[in-house]
Coordinates of C-alpha atoms in Angstrom, one line a residue:
M1197 CA 0.0 0.0 0.0
R1198 CA 2.8 2.4 0.8
Y1199 CA 4.3 1.7 -2.6
R1200 CA 1.0 2.4 -4.4
H1201 CA 0.6 5.6 -2.2
T1202 CA 4.1 6.8 -3.3
I1203 CA 3.3 6.2 -7.0
F1204 CA -0.1 8.0 -6.6
S1205 CA 1.6 10.9 -4.8
A1206 CA 4.2 11.2 -7.5
L1207 CA 1.5 11.1 -10.2
L1208 CA -0.4 13.9 -8.5
L1209 CA 2.8 15.9 -8.2
A1210 CA 3.6 15.4 -11.9
L1211 CA 0.1 16.4 -12.9
S1212 CA 0.1 19.5 -10.7
S1213 CA 3.6 20.5 -12.0
T1214 CA 2.4 20.1 -15.6
A1215 CA -0.7 22.2 -14.8
Y1216 CA 1.5 24.8 -13.2
A1217 CA 3.8 24.9 -16.2
Q1218 CA 0.9 25.3 -18.5
R1219 CA -0.4 28.2 -16.5
L1220 CA 3.0 29.9 -16.7
S1221 CA 3.4 29.2 -20.4
E1222 CA 2.5 32.2 -22.5
S1223 CA 1.5 32.4 -26.2
S1224 CA 0.4 36.0 -26.4
F1225 CA 1.3 39.5 -25.2
R1226 CA -0.9 41.4 -22.7
P1227 CA 0.4 45.0 -22.5
G1228 CA 0.2 46.5 -19.1
E1229 CA -0.5 43.4 -17.2
V1230 CA 1.9 41.8 -14.7
W1231 CA 4.2 39.6 -16.7
N1232 CA 5.7 36.6 -14.9
D1233 CA 8.8 34.7 -15.8
T1234 CA 9.0 30.9 -16.1
Q1235 CA 9.2 30.7 -12.3
G1236 CA 6.0 32.6 -11.7
K1237 CA 7.7 35.9 -10.5
A1238 CA 7.2 39.3 -12.1
I1239 CA 9.8 40.1 -14.7
N1240 CA 12.1 42.9 -13.3
A1241 CA 13.9 44.4 -16.3
H1242 CA 12.8 48.0 -16.8
G1243 CA 14.2 50.4 -19.5
G1244 CA 15.1 47.3 -21.3
G1245 CA 17.5 46.5 -24.1
F1246 CA 17.3 43.3 -26.3
L1247 CA 19.8 41.0 -28.0
L1248 CA 19.3 38.1 -30.2
Y1249 CA 22.2 35.6 -30.0
K1250 CA 22.3 32.1 -31.5
G1251 CA 18.5 31.8 -31.6
T1252 CA 17.9 33.1 -28.1
Y1253 CA 16.6 36.5 -27.1
Y1254 CA 18.2 38.3 -24.1
W1255 CA 16.3 41.0 -22.2
Y1256 CA 18.5 43.3 -20.0
G1257 CA 16.9 45.9 -17.8
E1258 CA 17.0 47.9 -14.6
H1259 CA 16.3 45.7 -11.5
K1260 CA 13.8 47.8 -9.5
T1261 CA 13.0 47.5 -5.8
E1262 CA 9.8 48.6 -3.9
G1263 CA 9.1 52.3 -3.2
E1264 CA 10.7 55.4 -4.5
A1265 CA 14.1 54.1 -3.5
G1266 CA 13.7 51.7 -6.4
N1267 CA 14.3 54.5 -8.8
Y1268 CA 18.0 54.3 -7.8
A1269 CA 20.2 51.3 -8.6
Q1270 CA 19.9 49.0 -5.5
V1271 CA 20.7 45.7 -7.2
G1272 CA 22.0 46.2 -10.8
V1273 CA 21.1 45.0 -14.3
S1274 CA 19.0 41.9 -14.7
C1275 CA 19.0 39.5 -17.6
Y1276 CA 16.2 37.2 -18.9
S1277 CA 16.3 34.7 -21.8
S1278 CA 13.7 33.4 -24.2
R1279 CA 13.4 31.6 -27.5
D1280 CA 9.8 32.7 -28.3
L1281 CA 9.5 36.3 -26.7
Y1282 CA 6.6 35.2 -24.6
N1283 CA 8.2 33.1 -21.9
W1284 CA 11.3 34.4 -20.1
K1285 CA 13.7 32.7 -17.9
N1286 CA 15.4 34.7 -15.1
E1287 CA 19.2 34.5 -15.7
G1288 CA 20.1 36.6 -12.7
I1289 CA 21.9 39.8 -12.3
A1290 CA 24.2 40.4 -15.3
L1291 CA 25.9 43.5 -13.8
P1292 CA 25.6 44.0 -10.0
V1293 CA 26.1 47.4 -8.4
S1294 CA 29.3 47.8 -6.5
K1295 CA 29.7 47.7 -2.7
D1296 CA 32.6 50.1 -3.1
E1297 CA 31.5 53.6 -2.3
S1298 CA 34.2 55.0 -4.6
S1299 CA 32.9 53.1 -7.6
D1300 CA 30.9 54.9 -10.3
I1301 CA 28.3 52.2 -10.1
T1302 CA 28.1 52.0 -6.3
K1303 CA 24.7 51.1 -4.8
G1304 CA 22.4 54.2 -4.9
C1305 CA 23.7 55.6 -8.2
I1306 CA 21.3 56.0 -11.1
L1307 CA 21.8 53.3 -13.7
E1308 CA 19.3 53.5 -16.6
R1309 CA 18.4 51.9 -19.9
P1310 CA 21.1 49.2 -20.2
K1311 CA 21.7 48.0 -23.8
V1312 CA 23.9 45.1 -24.9
I1313 CA 25.4 44.4 -28.3
Y1314 CA 27.6 41.5 -29.5
N1315 CA 31.0 42.1 -31.2
A1316 CA 31.7 39.3 -33.5
K1317 CA 35.4 40.3 -33.9
T1318 CA 36.2 40.4 -30.2
R1319 CA 33.6 37.8 -29.2
K1320 CA 32.6 40.1 -26.4
F1321 CA 29.2 41.2 -25.2
V1322 CA 29.3 45.0 -24.6
M1323 CA 26.9 46.8 -22.3
W1324 CA 26.3 50.6 -22.3
F1325 CA 24.0 52.4 -19.9
H1326 CA 23.1 55.9 -18.8
L1327 CA 24.8 56.6 -15.5
E1328 CA 24.4 59.3 -12.9
L1329 CA 26.9 59.3 -10.0
K1330 CA 25.4 58.7 -6.5
G1331 CA 24.1 61.8 -4.8
K1332 CA 24.5 64.1 -7.7
G1333 CA 21.1 64.0 -9.2
Y1334 CA 21.2 64.2 -13.0
V1335 CA 24.2 66.5 -13.3
S1336 CA 26.8 63.9 -14.2
A1337 CA 25.1 62.8 -17.5
R1338 CA 27.6 60.0 -18.2
T1339 CA 27.5 56.7 -20.0
G1340 CA 28.8 53.5 -18.4
I1341 CA 30.5 50.6 -20.3
A1342 CA 30.9 46.9 -19.3
V1343 CA 31.9 43.7 -21.1
A1344 CA 31.3 40.0 -20.7
D1345 CA 32.2 36.7 -22.3
K1346 CA 28.6 35.3 -22.2
P1347 CA 25.3 37.0 -22.9
T1348 CA 24.1 36.3 -19.3
G1349 CA 27.3 37.8 -17.8
P1350 CA 28.8 38.4 -15.4
F1351 CA 29.6 41.8 -17.0
R1352 CA 32.8 43.5 -15.9
Y1353 CA 32.5 47.2 -15.5
I1354 CA 35.2 49.1 -17.4
R1355 CA 34.6 52.8 -16.9
S1356 CA 32.2 55.7 -17.4
T1357 CA 32.7 58.7 -19.6
R1358 CA 31.0 61.7 -21.2
S1359 CA 30.3 61.4 -24.9
T1360 CA 32.9 62.1 -27.6
P1361 CA 35.3 64.3 -25.5
G1362 CA 37.4 66.7 -27.5
S1363 CA 35.4 66.3 -30.7
Y1364 CA 33.0 68.6 -32.6
P1365 CA 30.0 67.1 -34.4
V1366 CA 30.5 66.7 -38.1
N1367 CA 27.4 68.8 -38.9
M1368 CA 28.4 71.8 -36.7
L1369 CA 29.1 75.1 -38.4
D1370 CA 32.6 76.5 -38.3
L1371 CA 31.5 79.7 -36.8
H1372 CA 30.3 77.8 -33.7
K1373 CA 33.7 76.2 -33.2
G1374 CA 36.7 77.6 -31.3
P1375 CA 38.5 77.6 -28.0
H1376 CA 36.2 77.4 -25.0
G1377 CA 37.4 80.8 -23.9
E1378 CA 35.7 82.4 -26.9
F1379 CA 32.3 81.6 -25.4
K1380 CA 30.9 83.8 -22.6
N1381 CA 29.0 81.8 -20.1
G1382 CA 28.5 79.1 -22.7
V1383 CA 26.7 81.5 -25.1
H1384 CA 28.0 82.1 -28.6
P1385 CA 27.1 85.4 -30.3
D1386 CA 25.0 83.4 -32.9
S1387 CA 23.6 80.5 -30.8
V1388 CA 23.5 78.8 -27.4
N1389 CA 26.6 76.7 -27.6
L1390 CA 26.7 73.8 -25.1
I1391 CA 29.0 71.9 -27.3
G1392 CA 31.8 74.4 -26.6
R1393 CA 31.1 74.3 -22.9
D1394 CA 31.4 70.5 -22.7
L1395 CA 34.0 70.1 -25.4
E1396 CA 37.0 69.0 -23.2
E1397 CA 35.1 66.9 -20.7
G1398 CA 32.8 65.4 -23.3
Q1399 CA 29.1 65.9 -24.2
M1400 CA 26.2 65.1 -21.9
A1401 CA 24.8 61.6 -22.3
R1402 CA 21.4 60.8 -20.8
D1403 CA 18.7 58.5 -22.2
M1404 CA 20.5 56.3 -24.6
Q1405 CA 20.3 53.6 -27.2
L1406 CA 22.7 51.4 -29.2
F1407 CA 22.3 50.4 -32.8
V1408 CA 24.4 48.0 -34.9
D1409 CA 24.1 48.5 -38.7
D1410 CA 24.2 45.9 -41.4
D1411 CA 27.9 46.5 -41.9
G1412 CA 28.7 45.8 -38.2
K1413 CA 29.3 49.4 -37.3
A1414 CA 27.8 50.4 -34.0
Y1415 CA 26.4 53.7 -32.8
H1416 CA 25.5 55.3 -29.5
I1417 CA 22.4 57.6 -29.5
C1418 CA 21.7 59.8 -26.5
A1419 CA 19.9 62.9 -25.3
S1420 CA 22.6 65.6 -24.9
E1421 CA 23.0 69.3 -24.5
E1422 CA 20.8 69.5 -21.4
N1423 CA 18.4 67.2 -23.2
S1424 CA 17.8 69.7 -26.0
T1425 CA 19.4 67.8 -28.8
L1426 CA 20.2 64.1 -29.6
H1427 CA 23.7 63.0 -30.5
I1428 CA 24.4 60.0 -32.8
A1429 CA 28.0 58.8 -32.3
E1430 CA 30.0 56.2 -34.0
L1431 CA 31.7 53.6 -31.8
T1432 CA 35.1 52.0 -32.2
E1433 CA 35.5 48.6 -33.7
D1434 CA 35.5 46.9 -30.3
Y1435 CA 32.3 48.8 -29.3
T1436 CA 33.9 50.1 -26.1
D1437 CA 34.6 53.7 -27.0
F1438 CA 33.8 56.6 -29.3
T1439 CA 35.6 57.3 -32.5
G1440 CA 34.9 61.0 -32.2
K1441 CA 32.6 61.1 -35.2
Y1442 CA 29.1 62.2 -34.3
V1443 CA 26.2 64.4 -35.4
R1444 CA 23.6 66.6 -33.7
A1445 CA 20.0 65.5 -34.6
F1446 CA 16.7 67.1 -33.8
V1447 CA 18.4 70.3 -32.6
N1448 CA 16.5 72.0 -29.8
R1449 CA 13.6 69.5 -30.1
Y1450 CA 14.0 68.2 -26.5
M1451 CA 13.7 64.5 -27.1
E1452 CA 14.6 61.5 -25.0
A1453 CA 13.9 57.7 -24.8
P1454 CA 15.5 57.1 -28.3
A1455 CA 14.7 53.8 -30.2
L1456 CA 16.0 53.1 -33.7
F1457 CA 15.4 50.4 -36.3
K1458 CA 16.1 49.8 -39.9
K1459 CA 13.7 48.7 -42.6
D1460 CA 14.2 48.5 -46.4
G1461 CA 17.3 50.6 -46.3
L1462 CA 15.7 53.4 -44.2
Y1463 CA 16.4 54.4 -40.6
Y1464 CA 13.5 54.9 -38.3
F1465 CA 13.5 56.8 -35.0
M1466 CA 11.1 56.9 -32.1
G1467 CA 11.4 59.0 -29.0
S1468 CA 9.5 61.1 -26.5
D1469 CA 9.2 64.6 -25.2
C1470 CA 11.1 65.5 -21.9
T1471 CA 8.3 65.3 -19.3
G1472 CA 10.1 63.2 -16.6
W1473 CA 8.2 60.2 -15.4
N1474 CA 4.9 61.5 -17.0
P1475 CA 4.0 60.0 -20.4
N1476 CA 3.6 62.3 -23.5
A1477 CA 2.9 62.0 -27.2
A1478 CA 5.6 60.0 -28.9
R1479 CA 7.6 61.3 -31.9
S1480 CA 9.0 59.5 -34.9
A1481 CA 11.3 60.2 -37.9
V1482 CA 12.9 58.7 -40.9
A1483 CA 16.3 59.1 -42.6
P1484 CA 18.2 57.6 -45.6
S1485 CA 21.3 57.4 -43.4
I1486 CA 22.1 57.0 -39.7
W1487 CA 23.7 60.5 -40.0
G1488 CA 20.5 62.0 -41.4
P1489 CA 18.9 64.1 -42.6
W1490 CA 16.1 63.2 -40.3
R1491 CA 12.5 64.0 -41.3
E1492 CA 10.0 64.0 -38.5
L1493 CA 6.8 62.0 -39.1
G1494 CA 4.8 63.0 -36.0
N1495 CA 3.2 60.8 -33.4
P1496 CA 3.2 57.2 -34.6
C1497 CA 0.5 56.2 -32.1
E1498 CA -3.2 56.0 -33.2
G1499 CA -6.4 55.4 -31.2
D1500 CA -7.4 56.1 -27.6
D1501 CA -4.6 57.4 -25.4
K1502 CA -2.4 58.0 -28.4
D1503 CA -1.2 61.4 -27.0
L1504 CA 0.2 59.6 -24.0
T1505 CA 1.8 56.7 -26.0
F1506 CA -0.7 54.4 -24.2
Q1507 CA 0.7 55.5 -20.8
S1508 CA 4.3 54.4 -21.8
Q1509 CA 7.7 55.6 -23.0
S1510 CA 9.8 54.0 -25.6
T1511 CA 12.8 51.9 -24.7
Y1512 CA 13.5 49.6 -27.7
I1513 CA 12.1 48.5 -31.1
L1514 CA 12.8 44.9 -31.8
P1515 CA 13.0 43.2 -35.2
V1516 CA 11.5 39.7 -34.9
S1517 CA 13.8 37.0 -36.2
G1518 CA 12.3 34.9 -39.0
K1519 CA 9.4 37.2 -39.6
K1520 CA 10.1 39.7 -42.3
N1521 CA 9.2 43.3 -41.5
T1522 CA 7.9 42.4 -38.1
F1523 CA 8.8 44.8 -35.4
I1524 CA 7.7 45.2 -31.8
Y1525 CA 7.4 48.5 -29.9
M1526 CA 8.7 48.0 -26.4
G1527 CA 7.9 50.7 -23.8
D1528 CA 7.8 51.2 -20.1
R1529 CA 4.8 52.3 -18.0
W1530 CA 6.7 53.9 -15.1
N1531 CA 5.5 53.9 -11.5
P1532 CA 8.0 56.2 -9.7
K1533 CA 6.1 55.9 -6.4
N1534 CA 6.6 52.2 -6.4
A1535 CA 9.3 51.5 -9.0
I1536 CA 9.1 47.7 -8.9
D1537 CA 5.5 47.9 -10.2
G1538 CA 6.4 49.5 -13.5
R1539 CA 4.7 47.6 -16.4
Y1540 CA 5.7 46.7 -19.9
I1541 CA 3.9 47.8 -23.0
W1542 CA 4.7 45.7 -26.1
L1543 CA 2.7 46.4 -29.2
P1544 CA 3.0 45.5 -32.9
I1545 CA 4.3 48.0 -35.4
E1546 CA 2.4 48.5 -38.7
F1547 CA 3.7 50.4 -41.7
E1548 CA 1.7 52.9 -43.8
G1549 CA 3.8 54.4 -46.6
D1550 CA 7.1 55.6 -45.2
R1551 CA 5.8 55.9 -41.7
F1552 CA 5.2 53.4 -38.9
V1553 CA 2.0 53.2 -36.8
I1554 CA 1.4 51.7 -33.3
R1555 CA -2.1 50.8 -32.2
W1556 CA -3.3 49.5 -28.9
H1557 CA -4.1 45.8 -28.4
D1558 CA -5.4 44.3 -25.1
K1559 CA -3.9 40.9 -26.3
W1560 CA -2.0 40.0 -29.3
S1561 CA 0.5 37.4 -30.7
L1562 CA 3.1 37.3 -33.4
D1563 CA 1.0 34.7 -35.3
S1564 CA -1.9 37.2 -35.6
K1565 CA 0.3 39.8 -37.2

């Protein structure tokens, strides 16, 4: 009897485990709902970046904690993996914050929007992120860099830097160039010149994105010049530094949360206005080259709540492997009062002429698009 009881108990356990796995298994996206990983815990990867490597997707994001303290880096950068984009396995903390108070990434710093790209030449995974030094608010405006041998890490922090120190943008007029001493309080006779003010230290680097083009060249895109203008900068061959070549884009348009993708030879951009944690109407643009010229296309969202980007802010636009011209808008619905409860808004991207469109769906799947 004991033997039969043991078999029966094992059978019940197997059935219950199967039922539990089926409950966890996802086959559709439900924007704004709590999204659990394969262990039944809410995915914790905000301001995310995505990497496809050898058939597996990796999701990197800010690991948030409860309350307003969660808006500061208390743990580090988390990593999840998936083969279908619906079901995500927690791979742990890919880059932990440091216990060393002298470190740039010490606990309590601001570490936002981590993005990871793979360098086929060096066989390294390279992470960049927006970094603000602990206790200094948003004055530092730096970018942090880390590398790893595996997509799940551990990533080794290298350094932080301002963007393109000592270099002028290639599309800057000569009359705006010159020794910093020629500018009075950062103001040039013909324009407000923050480039000259920050030339030696490097340009400000806040909300950021990485983009790898078809030829393998990588670019860093960030909000700069007190968030008034975006900078698009070329990276070195190993993806760990700037070459010094960059352009100013969307001058004085005050954009952040940049996301880029490429389709049919054209470069598409999505970003937001600068309204802090509060959502606003998204912006979009298209260009024949990563260097521009960029032509704005207006708000890509349509339908109810379009002027608030469906209560979200862009973080990434992902091309889906194996599905031609299939892209996913990935956004964050921030909750600064309780950072850990931020939600993810993933929606399909449609194309109408030379512009892209995003519409709300309560539930959707890749097979239905």
